[in-house]
XYZ file of C-alpha atoms in Angstrom:
361
model
C -19.682 10.923 1.018
C -17.462 11.694 -1.983
C -15.918 14.657 -3.744
C -15.042 15.296 -7.382
C -11.474 16.545 -7.436
C -11.768 17.519 -11.065
C -13.680 20.583 -9.914
C -10.714 21.984 -7.969
C -7.694 20.851 -10.031
C -7.012 22.714 -13.249
C -6.010 19.990 -15.688
C -4.419 22.598 -17.986
C -2.190 23.994 -15.234
C 1.141 22.164 -15.116
C 3.137 21.703 -11.896
C 5.968 23.427 -13.760
C 3.889 26.598 -13.722
C 4.550 28.618 -10.506
C 0.847 29.495 -10.417
C 0.053 25.827 -9.724
C 1.730 26.117 -6.309
C 0.069 29.352 -5.236
C -3.611 28.716 -5.897
C -5.882 29.343 -2.874
C -7.492 26.513 -0.965
C -10.814 25.327 -2.419
C -12.304 24.598 1.013
C -13.522 26.867 3.785
C -10.625 29.124 4.729
C -11.693 29.507 8.364
C -11.602 25.741 8.897
C -8.196 25.432 7.250
C -6.888 28.394 9.249
C -8.031 26.745 12.495
C -6.043 23.622 11.672
C -3.114 25.831 10.697
C -3.100 27.436 14.137
C -3.233 23.965 15.683
C -0.212 22.888 13.624
C 1.774 25.965 14.650
C 1.035 25.262 18.309
C 1.929 21.606 17.747
C 5.236 22.734 16.240
C 6.123 24.675 19.389
C 5.096 21.799 21.670
C 6.987 19.317 19.496
C 10.140 21.432 19.588
C 9.970 21.685 23.380
C 9.186 18.003 24.048
C 11.533 16.491 21.483
C 14.190 19.046 22.342
C 13.911 18.070 26.007
C 14.502 14.425 25.147
C 17.406 15.158 22.807
C 18.980 17.452 25.413
C 18.597 14.836 28.143
C 20.048 12.003 26.070
C 22.965 14.186 24.987
C 23.765 15.391 28.504
C 23.196 12.270 30.602
C 24.968 9.139 29.452
C 23.027 7.114 32.022
C 19.881 7.615 29.942
C 21.409 6.144 26.799
C 20.356 2.565 27.496
C 19.614 0.101 24.651
C 15.840 0.541 24.467
C 16.153 4.286 24.936
C 18.353 4.494 21.840
C 15.234 4.030 19.713
C 13.509 6.797 21.659
C 16.529 9.040 21.138
C 16.326 8.615 17.365
C 12.554 9.190 17.397
C 13.105 12.398 19.342
C 15.824 13.496 16.921
C 13.753 13.123 13.768
C 10.704 14.413 15.657
C 12.592 17.592 16.510
C 13.567 18.024 12.863
C 9.965 17.451 11.762
C 8.671 19.931 14.344
C 11.033 22.576 12.953
C 10.106 21.962 9.306
C 6.873 20.316 8.196
C 4.624 21.676 10.935
C 5.625 25.349 10.486
C 5.482 25.057 6.675
C 2.029 23.485 6.663
C 0.754 25.579 9.569
C 1.702 28.957 8.127
C 0.397 28.002 4.679
C -2.904 26.945 6.226
C -3.198 30.253 8.072
C -2.784 32.094 4.749
C -5.071 29.551 3.006
C -2.563 28.788 0.247
C 0.803 27.112 -0.134
C 3.571 29.657 0.420
C 6.744 27.776 -0.464
C 6.480 26.783 -4.129
C 7.440 23.402 -5.548
C 10.780 22.957 -3.776
C 9.212 23.654 -0.389
C 6.369 21.272 -1.174
C 8.658 18.388 -2.037
C 10.893 19.062 0.953
C 7.894 19.133 3.302
C 6.455 15.912 1.877
C 9.801 14.102 2.043
C 10.367 15.065 5.678
C 6.781 14.148 6.599
C 6.967 10.685 5.072
C 10.491 10.100 6.360
C 9.320 10.872 9.886
C 6.178 8.758 9.510
C 8.019 5.710 8.173
C 11.011 5.965 10.497
C 8.966 6.550 13.655
C 6.810 3.511 12.847
C 9.867 1.279 12.547
C 11.571 2.762 15.608
C 8.441 2.216 17.709
C 8.627 -1.418 16.646
C 12.244 -1.448 17.800
C 11.211 -0.169 21.235
C 8.514 -2.832 21.555
C 10.699 -5.688 20.327
C 13.633 -4.818 22.594
C 11.327 -4.440 25.574
C 9.642 -7.750 24.729
C 12.988 -9.568 24.499
C 14.213 -8.246 27.843
C 10.962 -9.137 29.607
C 10.595 -12.621 28.111
C 14.321 -13.490 28.347
C 15.670 -11.407 31.230
C 18.838 -13.452 31.656
C 19.774 -12.781 28.013
C 19.061 -9.071 28.245
C 22.784 -8.394 27.926
C 22.474 -9.438 24.272
C 20.570 -6.199 23.645
C 23.414 -3.693 23.503
C 23.557 0.017 22.794
C 25.634 -0.497 19.653
C 23.189 -3.045 18.246
C 20.260 -0.697 18.875
C 22.116 2.171 17.185
C 22.773 0.018 14.123
C 19.144 -1.134 13.975
C 17.924 2.456 14.331
C 20.171 3.681 11.522
C 19.065 0.821 9.262
C 15.408 1.618 10.020
C 15.894 5.264 9.085
C 17.787 4.326 5.903
C 14.963 2.000 4.853
C 12.438 4.766 5.521
C 14.604 7.173 3.503
C 14.582 4.774 0.540
C 10.781 4.570 0.646
C 10.533 8.375 0.649
C 12.916 8.719 -2.320
C 10.922 6.393 -4.579
C 8.406 9.094 -5.667
C 11.315 11.263 -6.823
C 12.461 8.342 -8.979
C 9.126 8.037 -10.767
C 7.105 5.686 -8.566
C 4.279 8.090 -7.687
C 5.121 11.757 -6.983
C 4.943 14.471 -4.351
C 2.339 17.140 -4.999
C -0.213 19.403 -3.340
C -2.949 17.778 -1.334
C -6.574 18.610 -2.035
C -6.679 21.444 0.507
C -3.641 23.014 -1.224
C -1.962 24.000 2.047
C 0.218 20.912 2.541
C 1.985 18.340 0.414
C 1.863 14.567 0.189
C 2.154 11.754 -2.308
C -0.287 11.790 -5.210
C -3.065 9.596 -3.863
C -5.830 10.592 -6.301
C -4.161 9.567 -9.583
C -5.449 6.223 -10.889
C -2.392 5.270 -12.936
C -1.078 1.811 -12.050
C 2.318 3.036 -10.828
C 0.658 5.545 -8.509
C -1.887 3.104 -7.086
C 0.725 0.371 -6.582
C 2.849 2.738 -4.483
C -0.150 3.431 -2.247
C -0.628 -0.292 -1.689
C 3.082 -0.659 -1.006
C 3.070 2.103 1.624
C -0.086 0.771 3.232
C 1.565 -2.615 3.765
C 5.166 -1.736 4.719
C 4.541 1.481 6.671
C 1.214 0.768 8.371
C 0.181 -2.902 8.348
C 3.542 -4.527 9.134
C 4.471 -2.125 11.987
C 0.963 -2.453 13.426
C 1.187 -6.253 13.445
C 4.630 -6.111 15.082
C 3.424 -3.664 17.744
C 0.365 -5.739 18.605
C 2.185 -9.095 18.730
C 5.274 -7.832 20.579
C 3.267 -5.910 23.161
C 0.914 -8.845 23.670
C 3.867 -11.137 24.386
C 5.285 -8.493 26.729
C 2.011 -8.279 28.645
C 1.918 -12.062 28.998
C 5.489 -12.028 30.304
C 4.629 -9.311 32.807
C 1.619 -11.313 33.959
C 3.781 -14.370 34.620
C 6.332 -12.205 36.408
C 3.616 -10.702 38.584
C 2.322 -14.165 39.505
C 5.829 -15.319 40.431
C 6.329 -12.265 42.626
C 3.002 -12.820 44.407
C 3.940 -16.424 45.098
C 7.311 -15.416 46.550
C 8.532 -13.152 49.294
C 7.345 -9.544 48.939
C 10.649 -7.736 49.153
C 11.199 -4.082 48.448
C 12.605 -5.048 45.059
C 9.501 -7.019 44.169
C 7.214 -4.148 45.147
C 9.286 -1.863 42.971
C 8.941 -4.261 40.068
C 5.163 -4.360 40.480
C 5.062 -0.579 40.210
C 7.284 -0.763 37.141
C 4.942 -3.338 35.622
C 2.057 -0.911 35.919
C 4.016 1.773 34.100
C 4.972 -0.666 31.355
C 1.346 -1.728 30.874
C 0.270 1.904 30.663
C 3.059 2.633 28.192
C 2.085 -0.359 26.039
C -1.565 0.654 25.910
C -0.796 4.281 25.056
C 1.813 3.346 22.443
C -0.442 0.918 20.586
C -3.555 3.083 20.807
C -1.592 6.204 19.876
C -0.222 4.558 16.745
C -3.674 3.355 15.724
C -5.425 6.670 16.409
C -2.865 8.872 14.643
C -2.074 6.763 11.593
C -5.217 4.729 10.883
C -7.349 7.654 9.578
C -4.615 8.737 7.169
C -3.819 5.170 6.071
C -7.485 4.422 5.408
C -7.853 7.724 3.541
C -5.179 7.148 0.922
C -5.915 3.415 0.727
C -9.564 4.178 -0.061
C -8.467 6.791 -2.584
C -6.628 4.116 -4.525
C -10.015 2.588 -5.357
C -12.177 5.678 -5.704
C -9.936 7.908 -7.801
C -10.072 11.644 -8.392
C -13.743 11.849 -9.363
C -15.132 10.227 -6.219
C -12.514 10.749 -3.536
C -13.032 11.886 0.032
C -13.624 15.617 0.636
C -10.433 17.727 0.894
C -11.153 18.799 4.464
C -11.414 15.165 5.555
C -8.071 14.198 4.049
C -6.378 17.330 5.375
C -7.715 16.679 8.884
C -6.409 13.094 8.754
C -3.003 14.403 7.676
C -2.964 16.844 10.602
C -3.776 14.019 13.020
C -0.885 11.975 11.605
C 1.492 14.931 11.942
C 0.481 15.292 15.599
C 2.491 12.142 16.362
C 5.517 14.424 16.822
C 3.784 15.494 20.053
C 2.335 12.361 21.606
C 5.391 10.131 21.184
C 7.779 12.309 23.256
C 5.014 13.220 25.714
C 4.333 9.505 26.241
C 7.896 8.725 27.230
C 8.313 11.851 29.297
C 5.034 11.164 31.105
C 5.753 7.506 31.865
C 9.342 8.002 32.981
C 10.407 8.482 36.571
C 13.276 10.652 35.372
C 11.200 13.407 33.750
C 9.156 15.479 36.164
C 8.593 19.095 35.193
C 12.306 19.250 34.337
C 14.453 17.924 31.541
C 15.693 15.219 33.932
C 14.703 14.299 37.462
C 18.075 14.760 39.185
C 17.040 12.863 42.323
C 15.922 9.849 40.309
C 19.226 9.726 38.497
C 21.160 10.024 41.749
C 19.229 7.103 43.248
C 21.125 4.894 40.830
C 20.691 3.976 37.212
C 22.532 0.753 36.486
C 24.622 0.432 33.390
C 23.151 -3.030 32.963
C 22.373 -3.528 29.283
C 19.035 -5.011 30.212
C 17.872 -1.783 31.794
C 15.671 0.765 30.087
C 14.616 4.046 31.606
C 11.702 5.568 29.769
C 9.430 2.520 29.494
C 10.500 1.589 33.060
C 11.296 -2.025 32.365
C 12.259 -3.950 35.522
C 15.965 -4.331 36.061
C 16.409 -8.037 35.469
C 19.878 -9.511 35.498
C 21.685 -12.601 36.663
C 21.875 -11.044 40.109
C 18.184 -10.374 40.518
C 18.463 -9.341 44.154
C 21.092 -6.735 43.365
C 18.847 -3.730 42.901
C 21.497 -1.086 42.339
C 24.421 -2.332 40.349
C 26.874 0.325 39.200
C 24.953 3.323 40.558
C 25.543 6.726 39.031
C 27.337 8.901 41.558
C 26.186 12.426 42.199
C 29.437 13.834 40.958
C 28.981 12.238 37.531
C 25.804 14.135 36.733
C 25.978 17.827 36.049
C 23.751 20.042 38.113
């Protein structure tokens, strides 16, 4: 199934002409409007979920553990994306045309690709830190909050550089085929445009996917060995608690990997295929727009994953009772993925507990 984009793009209409940015969508308006409503709802859900995480990390210092630092940055940029790209694309889709001219288009595309690139790298940071602390529990203290902050900032800066390249002449930001959202120009066959698509496909999709799969596989193997060691030893209360934590980690690993594949693979395949097919025989506009909407939905599932798999988020911003039970300040601890608390004193289950008076009601 292919589509000739020459039938919907006016070659004589320059992007410098304001009319270029206000043409109506060439596809069925009802279908586009339905996706627009979905994006507006996703924006509200994303604001609530990411806002809940940002609020919790800002208020409770006990939650700001090394691995959770990556989650905190994901929530921060996810909140910004939920307040910008989703409302811009959603409202334009409801009206079946882009409403925000060229400046709004470029801003929306920059934020979208910044979030996509940065969240991919930060998810890798979560998986790698979790893998290190599971495989080498007695060296977990090497994973510090400051190191994770530095790595997170570097990841976002790298993603920012990738998103600035189209503004410097390597590809460009323009309207997508449905004309209600903006993206990089993936239907132009010029060498500089196609090469940028290949570049993004490798550094934003393939490399993070390989890291996620390998790191999570090693983590699962480490958890399996840990489970076998626990079964061969004395079943203490601590060991039973670790087994329950293992189950949550496995569930988190499966959802994280599958979520990344489901949300980003359709979009990655779409623009990668477009690099070969070109404007005359590209995929239909509704297909590419739907894939873009699925990718944008990652602002929802990432925070919902960590809220759903955490013992400290239960129908509230933070489960007060869980915090009061004792969250160690051990650098090897992580809250949201529920990694077992492994330290040199393995039998010490509650080192440096958080006192009730230190957490605001």
